Amino acid sequence: MNIPMMTLEKSKTLAQRIGKVCTFGHFIAGEWVEGSSGETIELSNPASRETLAHIQSGNVKDVDRAVNAAHEAFLKWSRTAPIERQRILLAIAERLKRRQADFAMMETLNNGKTIVEAMIDIHHCAEQFEFHAGAAFQLKGEILDYADTSILVHREPIGVVAQIIPWNVALLMASMKLGPALAAGCTVVLKPAETVCLSVLEFIKDISDLLPPGVVNVVTGYGSKIGEALVSHPKVRKVTFTGSRATAQKIIQYASMNIIPQTMELGGKSANIVCEDADLDAAAESAVMTTILNKGEVCLAGTRVFVHKKVRDAFLDRFRYQLAKVRQGDPVDPATQLGAQSSEVQFKRVNSYIELGKAEGAVALTGGGPAKIAGLENGLFIEPTIFINVRNEMRIAQEEIFGPVTGVMEWEDEAELVRLANESVYGLGGGLWTRDLARAHRISRAIQTGIVWVNRYYNIKPGMPMGGYKQSGFGRENAMEAVRSYTLTKSVVINLQEGMLHLFDRPPADKTGELSGTSKQ
Ligand code: NDP
């Protein structure tokens, strides 16, 4: 991607200026407000460890204010004409395109992903709003015609929605959740991750004039402090969450208090399957891409590569050769291909998994520890790592590492391959490399997962449902199904006959016109 250096320098200066002068408030009822605790949290750059900005550490009072603001705004917003909602969503997409480099720079500085990846993220953010702008119009009810009855099935927005997003693709997650909620006519309280949310806050600041007050509210802070208050608030009617299984289990409990529906997008341990007839160069390139993209902090990453025994060595030669050429360095440099892990917690977590892999008997063919980058010696960088001698039952093959680490296993028999690929609590993504059409259909249908890419990895188009099987979650995003999940149907049943329906036999009327059997006084 060609990004003009001047644009990047301007965006970097802007991001640094924001950090120096700005403590972001919560965004409630169209205003930036200080949190009631008076406490703030620091946002930092994981590549340089410099402070970027400060945000509010929210508490229960802030959550209550935000939910009440969303509740108040709901009545009006839910009745906005679809064309008006469509216009607003398209205008939001335009803002994202106009300031693509600024938002991308904030995402890069705060998250550690490369600037090229961040530019692509922001492009996808704009697409989310464009897709959902169209969805606002497609969201229709239906009519069922019976001879004696017409049934009008209305689709009504569900109400105030709590949206909890993670730190790996902060602005894209916000876009993927705000798009369908706003299209459906819901109002929102968004809680971004406390470590990475600079791009989200700057985006909300930029679009605040486009939305009526209270339609979108943002409360920042620790999930452990405000998550329960938000999800179990009596005025919240739905929760959507992306993050870990452990946090999902808590959120599902909070949601059970008022019996509200949930959309859960959780982790993955996806199989990337290489058959003996595959284009090995392309398959190896996909393995490199899923190892390094967003430093492996991607729920859909193909972290378990299953390669056919006959082509194992040829594949590994290519995989290792291509990975060695990856340029790891300053995420702001457009030539960099692999950035820094998002936070110290994540950095330590990935390193401990690498050590665990070695202890379990896997062998690091490349990488295998922290990386030192000249000029960014304190940065949270990890070497891209290929593990061989991996067995599917090892913890590094079963648990989500969320770093630039891929385990390679071999297979010979197709039925055994399918069994191993499915032997995971997760089922989110996956890849398959073969030139055999029947085999492509056969294996992709046998894999228990939400997405299978054949002869390509990471190709997500708007409108294609995204979501998990098994413990990767439930509900779908990026599709009309997602928009519908923000609505409830109401069936209005119109009787076309005159008078009452004759459900019961009526007693015959006597001569006086009174019903026989009724008591005469
Ligand atoms: P979490 O699931 O804890 O974080 C995701 C979001 O949930 C954040 O906004 C977090 O807030 C919030 N949260 C945390 N606790 C609660 C709570 N009790 N109630 C409500 N919200 C809460 O993930 P981690 O950051 O701990 O990451 C751990 C692992 O999870 C990763 O290594 C990765 O394996 C997986 N993960 C998967 C993601 C995916 O895309 N499916 C995304 C992120 C993580 P805050 O951070 O402010 O506390």
Coordinates of C-alpha atoms and ligand atoms in Angstrom, one line a residue:
M1 CA 0.0 0.0 0.0
N2 CA 1.3 3.4 -1.0
I3 CA 0.8 5.8 1.9
P4 CA 2.2 9.4 1.3
M5 CA 4.8 10.1 4.0
M6 CA 3.6 13.7 4.5
T7 CA 0.1 12.4 5.4
L8 CA 1.7 10.0 7.9
E9 CA 3.8 12.7 9.5
K10 CA 0.8 15.0 9.8
S11 CA -1.2 12.2 11.4
K12 CA 1.6 11.3 13.8
T13 CA 2.0 14.9 15.0
L14 CA -1.8 15.1 15.5
A15 CA -1.9 11.9 17.5
Q16 CA 1.0 13.0 19.7
R17 CA -0.6 16.4 20.2
I18 CA -3.8 14.8 21.3
G19 CA -1.9 12.7 23.8
K20 CA -0.1 15.7 25.3
V21 CA -3.2 17.8 25.8
C22 CA -6.0 15.4 26.1
T23 CA -7.6 13.4 28.8
F24 CA -10.6 11.8 27.1
G25 CA -13.8 11.9 29.1
H26 CA -16.7 9.4 28.8
F27 CA -19.1 10.3 26.0
I28 CA -22.6 10.5 27.4
A29 CA -25.7 12.2 25.9
G30 CA -23.6 13.9 23.3
E31 CA -21.1 15.5 25.8
W32 CA -17.6 14.6 26.9
V33 CA -17.9 14.3 30.7
E34 CA -15.5 13.6 33.5
G35 CA -15.9 10.3 35.3
S36 CA -17.3 10.3 38.8
S37 CA -14.4 8.5 40.3
G38 CA -11.9 11.2 39.2
E39 CA -9.5 8.3 38.4
T40 CA -7.8 8.0 35.0
I41 CA -6.0 5.3 33.1
E42 CA -2.9 5.8 30.8
L43 CA -2.9 4.7 27.2
S44 CA 0.6 3.9 25.9
N45 CA 2.5 2.9 22.8
P46 CA 3.6 -0.7 23.1
A47 CA 6.4 -0.2 20.6
S48 CA 8.1 2.7 22.4
R49 CA 6.3 2.5 25.8
E50 CA 5.6 6.2 25.7
T51 CA 2.4 7.6 27.2
L52 CA -0.2 8.5 24.5
A53 CA -3.2 9.9 26.4
H54 CA -5.4 9.4 29.4
I55 CA -8.9 8.0 29.7
Q56 CA -11.5 7.9 32.5
S57 CA -11.7 4.9 34.8
G58 CA -15.4 4.5 34.8
N59 CA -17.6 3.3 37.6
V60 CA -21.2 2.1 38.2
K61 CA -22.5 5.7 38.4
D62 CA -21.0 6.5 34.9
V63 CA -22.6 3.4 33.5
D64 CA -25.9 4.3 34.9
R65 CA -25.7 7.8 33.4
A66 CA -24.8 6.4 30.0
V67 CA -27.5 3.8 30.0
N68 CA -30.1 6.4 31.0
A69 CA -28.9 8.6 28.2
A70 CA -29.2 5.8 25.7
H71 CA -32.6 4.9 27.0
E72 CA -33.9 8.4 26.7
A73 CA -32.6 8.7 23.1
F74 CA -34.1 5.3 22.1
L75 CA -37.7 6.5 21.6
K76 CA -36.8 9.0 19.0
W77 CA -34.0 7.2 17.3
S78 CA -36.0 4.0 17.0
R79 CA -38.6 5.9 15.0
T80 CA -36.1 7.6 12.6
A81 CA -36.9 6.9 9.0
P82 CA -34.6 4.2 7.6
I83 CA -33.4 6.7 4.9
E84 CA -32.3 9.0 7.7
R85 CA -30.4 6.3 9.4
Q86 CA -28.9 5.3 6.1
R87 CA -27.7 8.9 5.4
I88 CA -26.1 9.1 8.8
L89 CA -24.3 5.7 8.4
L90 CA -23.0 6.8 5.0
A91 CA -21.8 10.1 6.4
I92 CA -19.9 8.2 9.1
A93 CA -18.2 6.1 6.4
E94 CA -17.2 9.3 4.6
R95 CA -15.6 10.6 7.8
L96 CA -13.6 7.4 8.2
K97 CA -12.3 7.7 4.6
R98 CA -11.5 11.4 5.0
R99 CA -9.4 10.8 8.1
Q100 CA -8.2 7.3 7.3
A101 CA -4.5 8.1 8.0
D102 CA -5.3 9.9 11.4
F103 CA -7.4 7.0 12.7
A104 CA -4.9 4.5 11.4
M105 CA -2.0 6.3 13.1
M106 CA -3.9 6.3 16.4
E107 CA -4.6 2.6 16.1
T108 CA -0.9 1.9 15.2
L109 CA 0.5 4.0 18.1
N110 CA -1.8 2.6 20.7
N111 CA -2.0 -1.1 19.5
G112 CA 1.5 -1.7 17.9
K113 CA 0.1 -3.0 14.6
T114 CA 1.8 -1.8 11.4
I115 CA 0.5 1.4 9.8
V116 CA -0.3 -0.6 6.6
E117 CA -2.5 -3.0 8.6
A118 CA -4.1 -0.1 10.3
M119 CA -4.9 1.7 7.0
I120 CA -6.6 -1.5 5.8
D121 CA -8.5 -1.8 9.1
I122 CA -9.9 1.7 8.6
H123 CA -10.9 0.9 5.1
H124 CA -12.9 -2.1 6.5
C125 CA -14.4 0.2 9.1
A126 CA -15.8 2.4 6.4
E127 CA -17.1 -0.6 4.6
Q128 CA -19.0 -1.7 7.7
F129 CA -20.9 1.5 7.8
E130 CA -21.6 1.4 4.1
F131 CA -22.9 -2.2 4.3
H132 CA -25.1 -1.4 7.3
A133 CA -26.4 1.8 5.7
G134 CA -28.0 -0.5 3.0
A135 CA -29.1 -2.9 5.7
A136 CA -31.2 -0.1 7.3
F137 CA -33.5 -0.3 4.3
Q138 CA -33.5 -4.1 3.9
L139 CA -34.7 -4.5 7.4
K140 CA -38.3 -5.1 6.5
G141 CA -41.2 -6.8 8.2
E142 CA -43.5 -9.2 6.3
I143 CA -47.2 -9.9 5.8
L144 CA -48.8 -13.3 5.9
D145 CA -52.2 -13.6 4.2
Y146 CA -54.8 -16.1 5.3
A147 CA -58.4 -16.1 4.0
D148 CA -59.8 -14.9 7.3
T149 CA -56.7 -13.2 8.8
S150 CA -53.8 -10.9 7.8
I151 CA -50.7 -11.1 9.9
L152 CA -48.3 -8.2 9.9
V153 CA -44.9 -9.1 11.2
H154 CA -43.2 -5.9 12.3
R155 CA -39.5 -5.8 13.1
E156 CA -38.8 -3.5 16.0
P157 CA -35.4 -2.4 17.4
I158 CA -34.7 -4.2 20.6
G159 CA -33.7 -1.2 22.7
V160 CA -30.5 -0.1 24.5
V161 CA -27.5 -2.4 23.6
A162 CA -24.3 -2.9 25.6
Q163 CA -21.3 -3.4 23.4
I164 CA -18.0 -4.6 24.8
I165 CA -15.1 -4.7 22.5
P166 CA -11.4 -5.8 22.7
W167 CA -8.1 -4.2 21.9
N168 CA -6.8 -6.2 18.9
V169 CA -8.8 -4.3 16.2
A170 CA -10.4 -1.7 18.3
L171 CA -12.0 0.6 15.7
L172 CA -13.0 -2.2 13.4
M173 CA -14.7 -4.0 16.3
A174 CA -16.5 -0.8 17.2
S175 CA -17.6 -0.3 13.6
M176 CA -18.8 -3.9 13.3
K177 CA -21.0 -3.5 16.3
L178 CA -22.2 0.1 15.9
G179 CA -23.1 -0.4 12.2
P180 CA -25.9 -3.0 12.7
A181 CA -27.1 -1.6 16.0
L182 CA -27.6 1.9 14.5
A183 CA -29.1 0.5 11.3
A184 CA -31.7 -1.4 13.3
G185 CA -32.6 1.7 15.3
C186 CA -31.0 0.7 18.6
T187 CA -29.0 3.0 20.9
V188 CA -25.7 2.0 22.4
V189 CA -23.4 2.1 25.4
L190 CA -20.0 1.1 24.1
K191 CA -17.2 -0.1 26.4
P192 CA -13.8 -0.3 24.6
A193 CA -10.8 -2.1 26.1
E194 CA -8.9 -0.1 28.6
T195 CA -5.5 -0.7 27.0
V196 CA -6.4 0.3 23.4
C197 CA -9.1 2.8 22.6
L198 CA -7.5 6.0 21.3
S199 CA -8.7 5.5 17.7
V200 CA -12.2 4.7 19.0
L201 CA -12.4 7.9 21.1
E202 CA -11.1 10.1 18.4
F203 CA -13.6 8.5 15.9
I204 CA -16.5 9.2 18.3
K205 CA -15.3 12.8 18.7
D206 CA -15.2 13.1 14.9
I207 CA -18.7 11.8 14.3
S208 CA -20.5 13.2 17.3
D209 CA -22.2 16.0 15.3
L210 CA -23.8 13.4 13.0
L211 CA -25.7 11.5 15.7
P212 CA -28.5 12.8 18.0
P213 CA -27.3 13.0 21.7
G214 CA -27.5 9.7 23.5
V215 CA -27.7 7.4 20.5
V216 CA -24.0 6.4 21.0
N217 CA -22.4 6.6 24.4
V218 CA -19.0 5.5 25.4
V219 CA -17.9 4.6 28.9
T220 CA -14.2 3.7 29.4
G221 CA -12.5 1.8 32.2
Y222 CA -11.8 -1.7 33.5
G223 CA -14.3 -4.4 32.5
S224 CA -13.9 -6.0 35.9
K225 CA -15.2 -2.8 37.5
I226 CA -18.0 -1.8 35.1
G227 CA -18.9 -4.9 33.1
E228 CA -21.5 -6.3 35.5
A229 CA -23.2 -3.0 36.1
L230 CA -23.5 -2.4 32.3
V231 CA -24.7 -5.8 31.2
S232 CA -27.1 -6.3 34.1
H233 CA -28.6 -2.8 34.0
P234 CA -32.4 -3.2 33.9
K235 CA -32.6 -0.8 30.9
V236 CA -30.1 -2.8 28.7
R237 CA -31.9 -5.1 26.3
K238 CA -29.0 -6.9 24.6
V239 CA -25.3 -7.4 24.9
T240 CA -22.7 -8.0 22.1
F241 CA -19.2 -9.0 23.1
T242 CA -15.9 -9.9 21.5
G243 CA -13.1 -11.2 23.6
S244 CA -12.0 -14.2 25.7
R245 CA -14.1 -17.3 26.7
A246 CA -13.4 -16.6 30.4
T247 CA -14.9 -13.1 30.2
A248 CA -17.8 -14.4 28.0
Q249 CA -18.7 -16.8 30.8
K250 CA -19.0 -13.9 33.2
I251 CA -21.0 -11.7 30.7
I252 CA -23.4 -14.6 30.1
Q253 CA -24.1 -14.7 33.8
Y254 CA -24.6 -11.0 34.1
A255 CA -27.0 -11.2 31.1
S256 CA -29.0 -13.9 32.8
M257 CA -30.0 -11.4 35.5
N258 CA -32.5 -9.7 33.2
I259 CA -32.7 -12.5 30.6
I260 CA -31.3 -10.5 27.7
P261 CA -30.0 -12.0 24.4
Q262 CA -26.3 -12.1 23.6
T263 CA -24.0 -12.2 20.6
M264 CA -20.7 -13.7 21.5
E265 CA -17.6 -13.6 19.3
L266 CA -14.9 -15.5 21.1
G267 CA -11.5 -17.0 20.3
G268 CA -10.3 -19.5 17.8
K269 CA -7.6 -22.1 17.1
S270 CA -8.3 -22.5 13.4
A271 CA -6.9 -25.2 11.2
N272 CA -5.1 -24.2 8.0
I273 CA -5.0 -27.5 6.0
V274 CA -2.5 -28.1 3.3
C275 CA -3.2 -31.1 1.0
E276 CA -0.5 -32.9 -1.1
D277 CA -1.8 -31.3 -4.3
A278 CA -1.8 -27.7 -2.9
D279 CA 0.0 -24.7 -4.4
L280 CA 2.7 -24.8 -1.8
D281 CA 4.0 -21.3 -2.3
A282 CA 0.6 -19.8 -1.8
A283 CA -0.1 -22.1 1.1
A284 CA 3.2 -21.1 2.8
E285 CA 2.4 -17.5 2.2
S286 CA -1.0 -17.9 3.9
A287 CA 0.8 -19.5 6.9
V288 CA 3.2 -16.5 7.1
M289 CA 0.3 -14.1 6.8
T290 CA -1.8 -15.7 9.6
T291 CA 1.3 -15.8 11.8
I292 CA 2.2 -12.2 11.4
L293 CA -1.0 -10.3 10.6
N294 CA -1.8 -8.0 13.5
K295 CA 1.1 -9.8 15.3
G296 CA -1.1 -12.9 15.5
E297 CA -3.6 -11.1 17.7
V298 CA -6.5 -12.2 15.5
C299 CA -9.3 -14.6 16.6
L300 CA -9.5 -16.1 13.0
A301 CA -5.7 -16.8 12.7
G302 CA -4.8 -20.2 11.3
T303 CA -2.6 -21.2 14.2
R304 CA -2.8 -25.0 13.6
V305 CA -1.3 -25.8 10.2
F306 CA -2.0 -29.4 9.2
V307 CA 0.3 -30.3 6.2
H308 CA 0.2 -33.6 4.3
K309 CA 3.1 -35.9 5.1
K310 CA 4.2 -36.1 1.4
V311 CA 4.7 -32.3 1.2
R312 CA 5.6 -31.5 4.8
D313 CA 9.3 -30.7 4.2
A314 CA 8.7 -28.8 0.9
F315 CA 6.0 -26.7 2.7
L316 CA 8.2 -26.1 5.8
D317 CA 11.1 -24.9 3.6
R318 CA 8.9 -22.3 2.0
F319 CA 7.2 -21.3 5.2
R320 CA 10.5 -20.8 7.0
Y321 CA 12.1 -19.0 4.0
Q322 CA 9.2 -16.5 3.6
L323 CA 8.9 -15.9 7.4
A324 CA 12.6 -15.1 7.6
K325 CA 12.1 -12.2 5.1
V326 CA 9.4 -10.5 7.2
R327 CA 10.5 -7.1 8.3
Q328 CA 9.8 -6.5 12.0
G329 CA 10.3 -3.0 13.3
D330 CA 8.7 0.4 14.0
P331 CA 5.0 0.0 13.3
V332 CA 4.8 3.5 12.0
D333 CA 7.2 2.8 9.2
P334 CA 5.2 1.7 6.0
A335 CA 7.9 -0.9 5.2
T336 CA 7.3 -2.7 8.5
Q337 CA 5.4 -6.0 8.2
L338 CA 5.3 -7.1 11.9
G339 CA 4.7 -4.8 14.8
A340 CA 4.6 -5.0 18.6
Q341 CA 2.2 -6.9 20.9
S342 CA -0.6 -4.7 22.2
S343 CA 0.3 -4.6 25.9
E344 CA 2.7 -5.9 28.5
V345 CA 0.1 -8.4 29.7
Q346 CA -0.2 -9.8 26.2
F347 CA 3.6 -9.8 25.6
K348 CA 4.1 -11.9 28.7
R349 CA 1.3 -14.2 27.9
V350 CA 2.6 -15.0 24.4
N351 CA 6.2 -15.5 25.8
S352 CA 4.9 -17.9 28.4
Y353 CA 3.1 -19.9 25.8
I354 CA 6.3 -20.1 23.8
E355 CA 8.1 -21.4 26.8
L356 CA 5.2 -23.8 27.5
G357 CA 5.5 -25.1 23.9
K358 CA 9.2 -25.9 24.4
A359 CA 8.5 -27.6 27.7
E360 CA 5.7 -29.7 26.0
G361 CA 8.3 -31.0 23.5
A362 CA 7.6 -28.8 20.5
V363 CA 10.6 -27.4 18.6
A364 CA 10.9 -23.8 17.5
L365 CA 12.0 -24.0 13.9
T366 CA 12.3 -20.2 13.8
G367 CA 11.9 -17.5 16.5
G368 CA 11.0 -18.6 20.0
G369 CA 11.3 -15.5 22.1
P370 CA 11.2 -11.7 22.5
A371 CA 12.7 -9.7 19.6
K372 CA 15.0 -6.7 20.0
I373 CA 14.4 -3.9 17.6
A374 CA 17.1 -1.2 17.3
G375 CA 15.9 2.1 18.6
L376 CA 12.8 0.5 20.3
E377 CA 14.6 -1.6 22.8
N378 CA 11.8 -1.4 25.4
G379 CA 9.2 -2.4 22.8
L380 CA 7.0 -5.4 23.2
F381 CA 8.2 -7.3 20.2
I382 CA 8.1 -11.1 19.7
E383 CA 9.9 -13.1 17.1
P384 CA 7.6 -14.8 14.6
T385 CA 7.7 -18.4 15.7
I386 CA 7.1 -21.7 13.9
F387 CA 6.7 -24.8 16.2
I388 CA 7.2 -28.2 14.7
N389 CA 6.9 -31.6 16.5
V390 CA 3.5 -30.4 17.7
R391 CA 0.8 -32.8 18.8
N392 CA -2.8 -31.7 18.7
E393 CA -3.4 -32.5 22.4
M394 CA -0.6 -30.1 23.5
R395 CA -1.8 -26.9 25.2
I396 CA -0.1 -24.8 22.5
A397 CA -2.3 -26.5 20.0
Q398 CA -5.5 -26.2 22.0
E399 CA -5.3 -22.8 23.7
E400 CA -5.4 -19.4 22.0
I401 CA -1.9 -17.9 22.1
F402 CA -2.8 -14.6 20.3
G403 CA 0.7 -13.9 19.1
P404 CA 2.9 -14.6 16.1
V405 CA 3.2 -18.3 16.8
T406 CA 2.1 -21.1 14.5
G407 CA 2.2 -24.9 15.2
V408 CA 2.7 -27.3 12.3
M409 CA 1.4 -30.9 12.4
E410 CA 1.3 -33.5 9.7
W411 CA -1.4 -35.8 8.4
E412 CA -1.9 -38.7 5.9
D413 CA -5.4 -39.9 6.2
E414 CA -8.3 -37.5 5.4
A415 CA -10.7 -38.9 8.0
E416 CA -8.0 -38.6 10.7
L417 CA -7.3 -35.1 9.5
V418 CA -10.9 -34.1 9.9
R419 CA -11.0 -35.6 13.4
L420 CA -7.9 -33.7 14.5
A421 CA -9.0 -30.4 13.0
N422 CA -12.3 -30.8 14.9
E423 CA -10.6 -31.8 18.1
S424 CA -10.8 -28.3 19.6
V425 CA -13.2 -26.4 21.8
Y426 CA -13.1 -23.7 19.2
G427 CA -14.5 -23.4 15.6
L428 CA -14.1 -19.9 14.2
G429 CA -12.1 -19.9 10.9
G430 CA -10.0 -22.2 8.8
G431 CA -8.1 -22.6 5.5
L432 CA -7.9 -25.4 3.0
W433 CA -5.3 -25.7 0.2
T434 CA -6.1 -28.2 -2.6
R435 CA -6.7 -28.3 -6.3
D436 CA -9.3 -31.1 -6.0
L437 CA -12.8 -29.6 -6.1
A438 CA -14.6 -32.5 -4.6
R439 CA -12.1 -32.7 -1.7
A440 CA -12.4 -29.0 -1.1
H441 CA -16.2 -29.3 -0.7
R442 CA -15.9 -32.5 1.3
I443 CA -13.4 -31.3 3.9
S444 CA -14.8 -27.8 4.2
R445 CA -18.2 -29.3 5.0
A446 CA -16.8 -31.7 7.6
I447 CA -14.9 -29.0 9.5
Q448 CA -17.0 -27.6 12.5
T449 CA -16.2 -23.9 12.0
G450 CA -17.9 -20.6 11.1
I451 CA -15.7 -19.9 8.0
V452 CA -13.5 -22.0 5.7
W453 CA -11.4 -20.2 3.1
V454 CA -10.4 -22.4 0.1
N455 CA -7.1 -21.5 -1.6
R456 CA -6.9 -18.2 0.2
Y457 CA -7.0 -17.0 3.9
Y458 CA -8.5 -13.8 5.4
N459 CA -11.0 -12.8 2.7
I460 CA -13.9 -11.2 4.5
K461 CA -16.5 -9.5 2.4
P462 CA -19.4 -7.4 3.9
G463 CA -22.5 -9.4 4.0
M464 CA -20.8 -12.7 4.8
P465 CA -21.8 -14.1 8.2
M466 CA -19.0 -14.2 10.7
G467 CA -19.2 -16.1 14.0
G468 CA -18.3 -19.3 15.7
Y469 CA -19.2 -22.9 16.2
K470 CA -18.7 -24.5 19.7
Q471 CA -17.0 -22.3 22.2
S472 CA -16.0 -19.7 19.6
G473 CA -19.4 -18.2 20.4
F474 CA -22.8 -17.7 19.0
G475 CA -24.7 -15.2 16.9
R476 CA -23.3 -13.7 13.7
E477 CA -21.8 -10.3 12.7
N478 CA -21.0 -8.7 9.3
A479 CA -24.3 -9.8 7.8
M480 CA -28.1 -9.2 7.7
E481 CA -28.4 -11.8 10.4
A482 CA -26.5 -9.5 12.7
V483 CA -28.8 -6.6 12.0
R484 CA -31.9 -8.8 12.7
S485 CA -30.3 -9.8 16.0
Y486 CA -30.8 -6.2 17.1
T487 CA -34.6 -6.5 16.5
L488 CA -37.6 -8.3 17.8
T489 CA -40.5 -9.3 15.7
K490 CA -44.1 -8.4 16.6
S491 CA -47.0 -10.2 14.9
V492 CA -50.1 -8.1 14.6
V493 CA -53.0 -10.4 13.8
I494 CA -55.9 -8.8 12.0
N495 CA -59.2 -10.6 11.9
L496 CA -60.8 -10.1 8.5
Q497 CA -64.2 -11.5 9.4
E498 CA -67.0 -9.4 10.9
G499 CA -67.8 -10.0 14.5
M500 CA -66.1 -12.5 16.8
L501 CA -64.6 -15.7 15.7
H502 CA -66.9 -18.6 16.7
L503 CA -64.5 -20.4 18.9
F504 CA -67.3 -21.9 21.1
D505 CA -70.8 -23.1 20.3
R506 CA -73.2 -20.5 21.3
P507 CA -76.5 -21.5 23.0
P508 CA -79.5 -20.8 20.7
A509 CA -81.4 -17.6 21.3
D510 CA -85.1 -18.0 22.6
K511 CA -88.1 -16.2 21.2
T512 CA -87.5 -13.1 23.4
G513 CA -84.1 -12.8 21.8
E514 CA -82.5 -13.7 25.1
L515 CA -80.0 -16.5 25.3
S516 CA -81.6 -19.6 26.8
G517 CA -80.0 -20.7 30.0
T518 CA -79.2 -17.1 31.1
S519 CA -80.6 -16.4 34.5
K520 CA -83.7 -14.2 34.6
Q521 CA -84.1 -12.1 37.6
Ligands
NDP1 P1 -11.1 -10.0 27.7 O1 -12.1 -10.9 27.1 O2 -10.9 -9.9 29.1 O3 -11.3 -8.5 27.1 C1 -12.2 -8.1 26.1 C2 -13.1 -7.0 26.6 O4 -13.8 -7.5 27.7 C3 -12.3 -5.8 27.1 O5 -13.0 -4.6 26.8 C4 -12.3 -5.9 28.6 O6 -12.2 -4.7 29.3 C5 -13.7 -6.5 28.8 N1 -13.9 -7.2 30.1 C6 -13.0 -7.8 30.9 N2 -13.6 -8.3 32.0 C7 -14.9 -8.0 31.9 C8 -16.0 -8.2 32.7 N3 -16.0 -8.8 33.9 N4 -17.2 -7.8 32.3 C9 -17.4 -7.1 31.1 N5 -16.3 -6.9 30.3 C10 -15.1 -7.3 30.7 O7 -9.7 -10.4 27.0 P2 -8.2 -10.1 27.5 O8 -7.9 -8.7 27.2 O9 -8.0 -10.6 28.9 O10 -7.4 -11.1 26.6 C11 -7.1 -12.4 27.0 C12 -7.2 -13.4 25.8 O11 -8.5 -13.4 25.2 C13 -6.3 -13.1 24.6 O12 -5.0 -13.5 24.8 C14 -7.0 -13.8 23.5 O13 -6.7 -15.1 23.5 C15 -8.5 -13.6 23.8 N6 -9.1 -12.5 23.1 C16 -9.9 -12.8 22.0 C17 -10.4 -11.8 21.2 C18 -11.2 -12.1 20.0 O14 -11.1 -11.4 19.1 N7 -12.0 -13.1 20.0 C19 -10.1 -10.4 21.5 C20 -9.4 -10.2 22.7 C21 -8.9 -11.2 23.5 P3 -10.8 -4.2 29.9 O15 -9.7 -4.7 29.0 O16 -10.9 -2.8 29.9 O17 -10.7 -4.8 31.3

